[in-house]
Amino acid sequence: MPNISEAKQAIYALKDKTKFERLIFSTAIFTELLIEHQIKPIIVGGLAVEIYSQSGYTTQDTDLVMDGYEIADEILKELDFQKIGKDWIHPVVGISIEIPSNFLTGDYNKVTELPLDENKKVYVIGIEDIILDRLRSAVHWKSGEDREWGYRLLLIYFEDIDFVYIEANFQHPSEKDEFEDWLAEARDEKNRIK
């Protein structure tokens, strides 16, 4: 377990890494510190899409769902992050963290533990729940980008997806209709590849 000063050094050492490396490894360092307080931060949003798409999609910040907001605030400030509006920003390393909620919209049992090097790890929202998240944005916000990435993730992980779970978690009939379109497209594309 690192102490704050080791963790701070590790964060600063990320300065010249790629944006993705800075985001994921800073989250792993932060996760390691939070685990000491029995807090497990879960990556959601754009960084989850970037992880699952193997950097096909790119994002500018890290969104985490977790309890212990006050502890997180204290640790981030000790790591030289500055609170600006809803975000904590590290001015030197150029990374931003947001904690939009303490409640995961999804199944905690589907959360993926992603091991990184140096015995570090992060936790990522389950693939089905990130697809559902993009599906909802595509339907309710008419987001073409979310439709594209939700569909791409469906296509990439098609053989591994728990379709029963997805179908049980539609919040509106229009989500079911849109998802059925995605499924038909994905099946056509899979058949063309064969």
Short mmCIF file of C-alpha atoms in Angstrom, two decimals, residues 16-190:
data_model
loop_
_atom_site.label_atom_id
_atom_site.label_comp_id
_atom_site.label_asym_id
_atom_site.label_seq_id
_atom_site.Cartn_x
_atom_site.Cartn_y
_atom_site.Cartn_z
CA ASP A 16 4.68 12.54 -20.09
CA LYS A 17 2.51 9.46 -20.66
CA THR A 18 -0.35 9.27 -23.18
CA LYS A 19 -3.72 10.69 -22.14
CA PHE A 20 -5.13 7.17 -21.72
CA GLU A 21 -2.18 6.05 -19.57
CA ARG A 22 -2.50 9.18 -17.41
CA LEU A 23 -6.22 8.58 -16.90
CA ILE A 24 -6.05 4.85 -16.18
CA PHE A 25 -2.92 4.82 -14.03
CA SER A 26 -3.98 7.85 -11.97
CA THR A 27 -7.26 6.02 -11.34
CA ALA A 28 -5.33 2.90 -10.30
CA ILE A 29 -3.21 4.93 -7.85
CA PHE A 30 -6.34 6.63 -6.47
CA THR A 31 -8.10 3.24 -6.24
CA GLU A 32 -5.23 1.80 -4.23
CA LEU A 33 -5.53 4.63 -1.69
CA LEU A 34 -9.33 4.32 -1.48
CA ILE A 35 -9.26 0.53 -0.98
CA GLU A 36 -7.49 1.21 2.35
CA HIS A 37 -10.76 2.93 3.38
CA GLN A 38 -12.92 0.05 2.03
CA ILE A 39 -14.01 2.24 -0.90
CA LYS A 40 -14.08 0.73 -4.39
CA PRO A 41 -14.30 3.37 -7.15
CA ILE A 42 -15.86 2.14 -10.40
CA ILE A 43 -14.99 3.68 -13.77
CA VAL A 44 -18.11 4.66 -15.74
CA GLY A 45 -18.79 6.92 -18.72
CA GLY A 46 -16.33 7.72 -21.48
CA LEU A 47 -13.27 6.09 -19.91
CA ALA A 48 -15.22 2.81 -19.59
CA VAL A 49 -16.04 3.04 -23.31
CA GLU A 50 -12.37 3.80 -24.05
CA ILE A 51 -11.25 0.74 -22.04
CA TYR A 52 -13.76 -1.63 -23.64
CA SER A 53 -13.11 -0.26 -27.14
CA GLN A 54 -9.35 -0.62 -26.60
CA SER A 55 -8.89 3.11 -27.14
CA GLY A 56 -11.04 3.24 -30.29
CA TYR A 57 -13.06 5.86 -28.41
CA THR A 58 -11.20 8.58 -26.51
CA THR A 59 -12.25 10.68 -23.56
CA GLN A 60 -10.83 13.65 -21.68
CA ASP A 61 -11.63 12.72 -18.09
CA THR A 62 -12.38 9.96 -15.59
CA ASP A 63 -15.87 9.46 -14.18
CA LEU A 64 -16.03 7.37 -11.00
CA VAL A 65 -18.98 6.05 -9.03
CA MET A 66 -18.17 5.48 -5.37
CA ASP A 67 -19.06 6.07 -1.75
CA GLY A 68 -16.82 8.17 0.47
CA TYR A 69 -16.98 11.50 -1.35
CA GLU A 70 -15.37 13.36 1.59
CA ILE A 71 -12.47 10.88 1.80
CA ALA A 72 -12.01 11.07 -1.98
CA ASP A 73 -11.96 14.87 -1.81
CA GLU A 74 -9.31 14.80 0.93
CA ILE A 75 -7.10 12.28 -0.92
CA LEU A 76 -7.36 14.10 -4.26
CA LYS A 77 -6.37 17.40 -2.64
CA GLU A 78 -3.39 15.66 -0.98
CA LEU A 79 -2.41 14.44 -4.48
CA ASP A 80 -2.44 18.10 -5.66
CA PHE A 81 -5.74 17.94 -7.54
CA GLN A 82 -7.73 21.18 -7.46
CA LYS A 83 -11.52 21.20 -7.12
CA ILE A 84 -13.01 23.28 -9.93
CA GLY A 85 -16.79 23.04 -10.18
CA LYS A 86 -17.73 19.36 -10.27
CA ASP A 87 -14.24 18.19 -11.27
CA TRP A 88 -10.90 17.62 -9.59
CA ILE A 89 -8.17 18.71 -11.99
CA HIS A 90 -4.46 18.03 -11.74
CA PRO A 91 -2.88 21.14 -13.32
CA VAL A 92 0.56 19.59 -13.89
CA VAL A 93 -0.39 16.11 -15.15
CA GLY A 94 -3.43 17.33 -17.09
CA ILE A 95 -6.05 14.90 -15.82
CA SER A 96 -9.56 15.43 -14.54
CA ILE A 97 -11.71 13.27 -12.25
CA GLU A 98 -15.44 13.58 -11.63
CA ILE A 99 -17.53 11.63 -9.12
CA PRO A 100 -21.04 12.03 -10.59
CA SER A 101 -22.71 9.61 -8.16
CA ASN A 102 -22.25 7.28 -5.22
CA PHE A 103 -24.65 4.80 -6.83
CA LEU A 104 -23.89 2.60 -9.81
CA THR A 105 -26.64 2.51 -12.43
CA GLY A 106 -26.08 -1.15 -13.10
CA ASP A 107 -25.17 -4.43 -11.48
CA TYR A 108 -22.26 -4.44 -9.02
CA ASN A 109 -21.80 -8.17 -9.76
CA LYS A 110 -21.00 -7.33 -13.38
CA VAL A 111 -18.23 -4.86 -12.50
CA THR A 112 -14.93 -5.94 -14.09
CA GLU A 113 -11.66 -5.89 -12.18
CA LEU A 114 -8.99 -4.86 -14.68
CA PRO A 115 -5.43 -5.67 -13.59
CA LEU A 116 -2.70 -3.29 -14.76
CA ASP A 117 1.06 -3.60 -14.38
CA GLU A 118 2.89 -3.04 -11.08
CA ASN A 119 0.14 -4.87 -9.14
CA LYS A 120 -2.32 -2.06 -9.81
CA LYS A 121 -5.94 -2.46 -10.81
CA VAL A 122 -9.08 -0.53 -11.61
CA TYR A 123 -12.76 -1.46 -11.53
CA VAL A 124 -14.92 -0.86 -14.61
CA ILE A 125 -18.71 -0.88 -15.03
CA GLY A 126 -19.88 -4.13 -16.70
CA ILE A 127 -20.04 -4.25 -20.49
CA GLU A 128 -23.82 -4.74 -20.50
CA ASP A 129 -24.34 -1.67 -18.31
CA ILE A 130 -22.10 0.58 -20.42
CA ILE A 131 -24.00 -0.59 -23.53
CA LEU A 132 -27.30 0.20 -21.76
CA ASP A 133 -25.90 3.63 -20.79
CA ARG A 134 -25.00 4.43 -24.42
CA LEU A 135 -28.34 3.02 -25.60
CA ARG A 136 -30.24 5.36 -23.25
CA SER A 137 -28.24 8.37 -24.45
CA ALA A 138 -28.86 7.38 -28.07
CA VAL A 139 -32.61 7.07 -27.48
CA HIS A 140 -33.37 9.85 -25.01
CA TRP A 141 -30.75 12.44 -26.01
CA LYS A 142 -30.68 11.51 -29.72
CA SER A 143 -26.88 11.14 -29.43
CA GLY A 144 -25.45 9.73 -32.65
CA GLU A 145 -22.03 9.28 -31.04
CA ASP A 146 -23.49 7.21 -28.19
CA ARG A 147 -25.46 5.13 -30.70
CA GLU A 148 -22.27 4.47 -32.66
CA TRP A 149 -20.22 3.45 -29.61
CA GLY A 150 -22.98 1.44 -27.94
CA TYR A 151 -23.42 -0.47 -31.17
CA ARG A 152 -19.65 -0.95 -31.63
CA LEU A 153 -19.32 -2.36 -28.10
CA LEU A 154 -22.24 -4.70 -28.80
CA LEU A 155 -20.48 -5.89 -31.95
CA ILE A 156 -17.07 -6.34 -30.27
CA TYR A 157 -18.44 -8.30 -27.27
CA PHE A 158 -21.38 -9.94 -29.06
CA GLU A 159 -20.46 -13.51 -28.02
CA ASP A 160 -19.97 -12.52 -24.35
CA ILE A 161 -23.02 -10.33 -23.77
CA ASP A 162 -25.71 -11.31 -21.29
CA PHE A 163 -28.70 -10.45 -23.52
CA VAL A 164 -31.23 -11.59 -20.90
CA TYR A 165 -29.75 -9.03 -18.48
CA ILE A 166 -29.88 -6.23 -21.07
CA GLU A 167 -33.49 -7.01 -22.02
CA ALA A 168 -34.50 -7.10 -18.35
CA ASN A 169 -33.09 -3.62 -17.80
CA PHE A 170 -34.75 -1.52 -20.48
CA GLN A 171 -36.35 1.51 -18.83
CA HIS A 172 -38.56 2.47 -21.77
CA PRO A 173 -40.07 0.64 -24.78
CA SER A 174 -38.09 2.90 -27.15
CA GLU A 175 -34.85 1.45 -25.71
CA LYS A 176 -36.05 -2.05 -26.59
CA ASP A 177 -36.89 -0.94 -30.14
CA GLU A 178 -33.48 0.71 -30.64
CA PHE A 179 -31.65 -2.29 -29.18
CA GLU A 180 -33.53 -4.65 -31.51
CA ASP A 181 -32.27 -2.51 -34.43
CA TRP A 182 -28.72 -2.81 -33.10
CA LEU A 183 -29.10 -6.58 -32.73
CA ALA A 184 -30.42 -6.99 -36.29
CA GLU A 185 -27.51 -4.89 -37.64
CA ALA A 186 -24.98 -6.83 -35.56
CA ARG A 187 -26.33 -10.20 -36.72
CA ASP A 188 -26.18 -9.05 -40.37
CA GLU A 189 -22.62 -7.85 -39.90
CA LYS A 190 -21.58 -11.09 -38.17
#
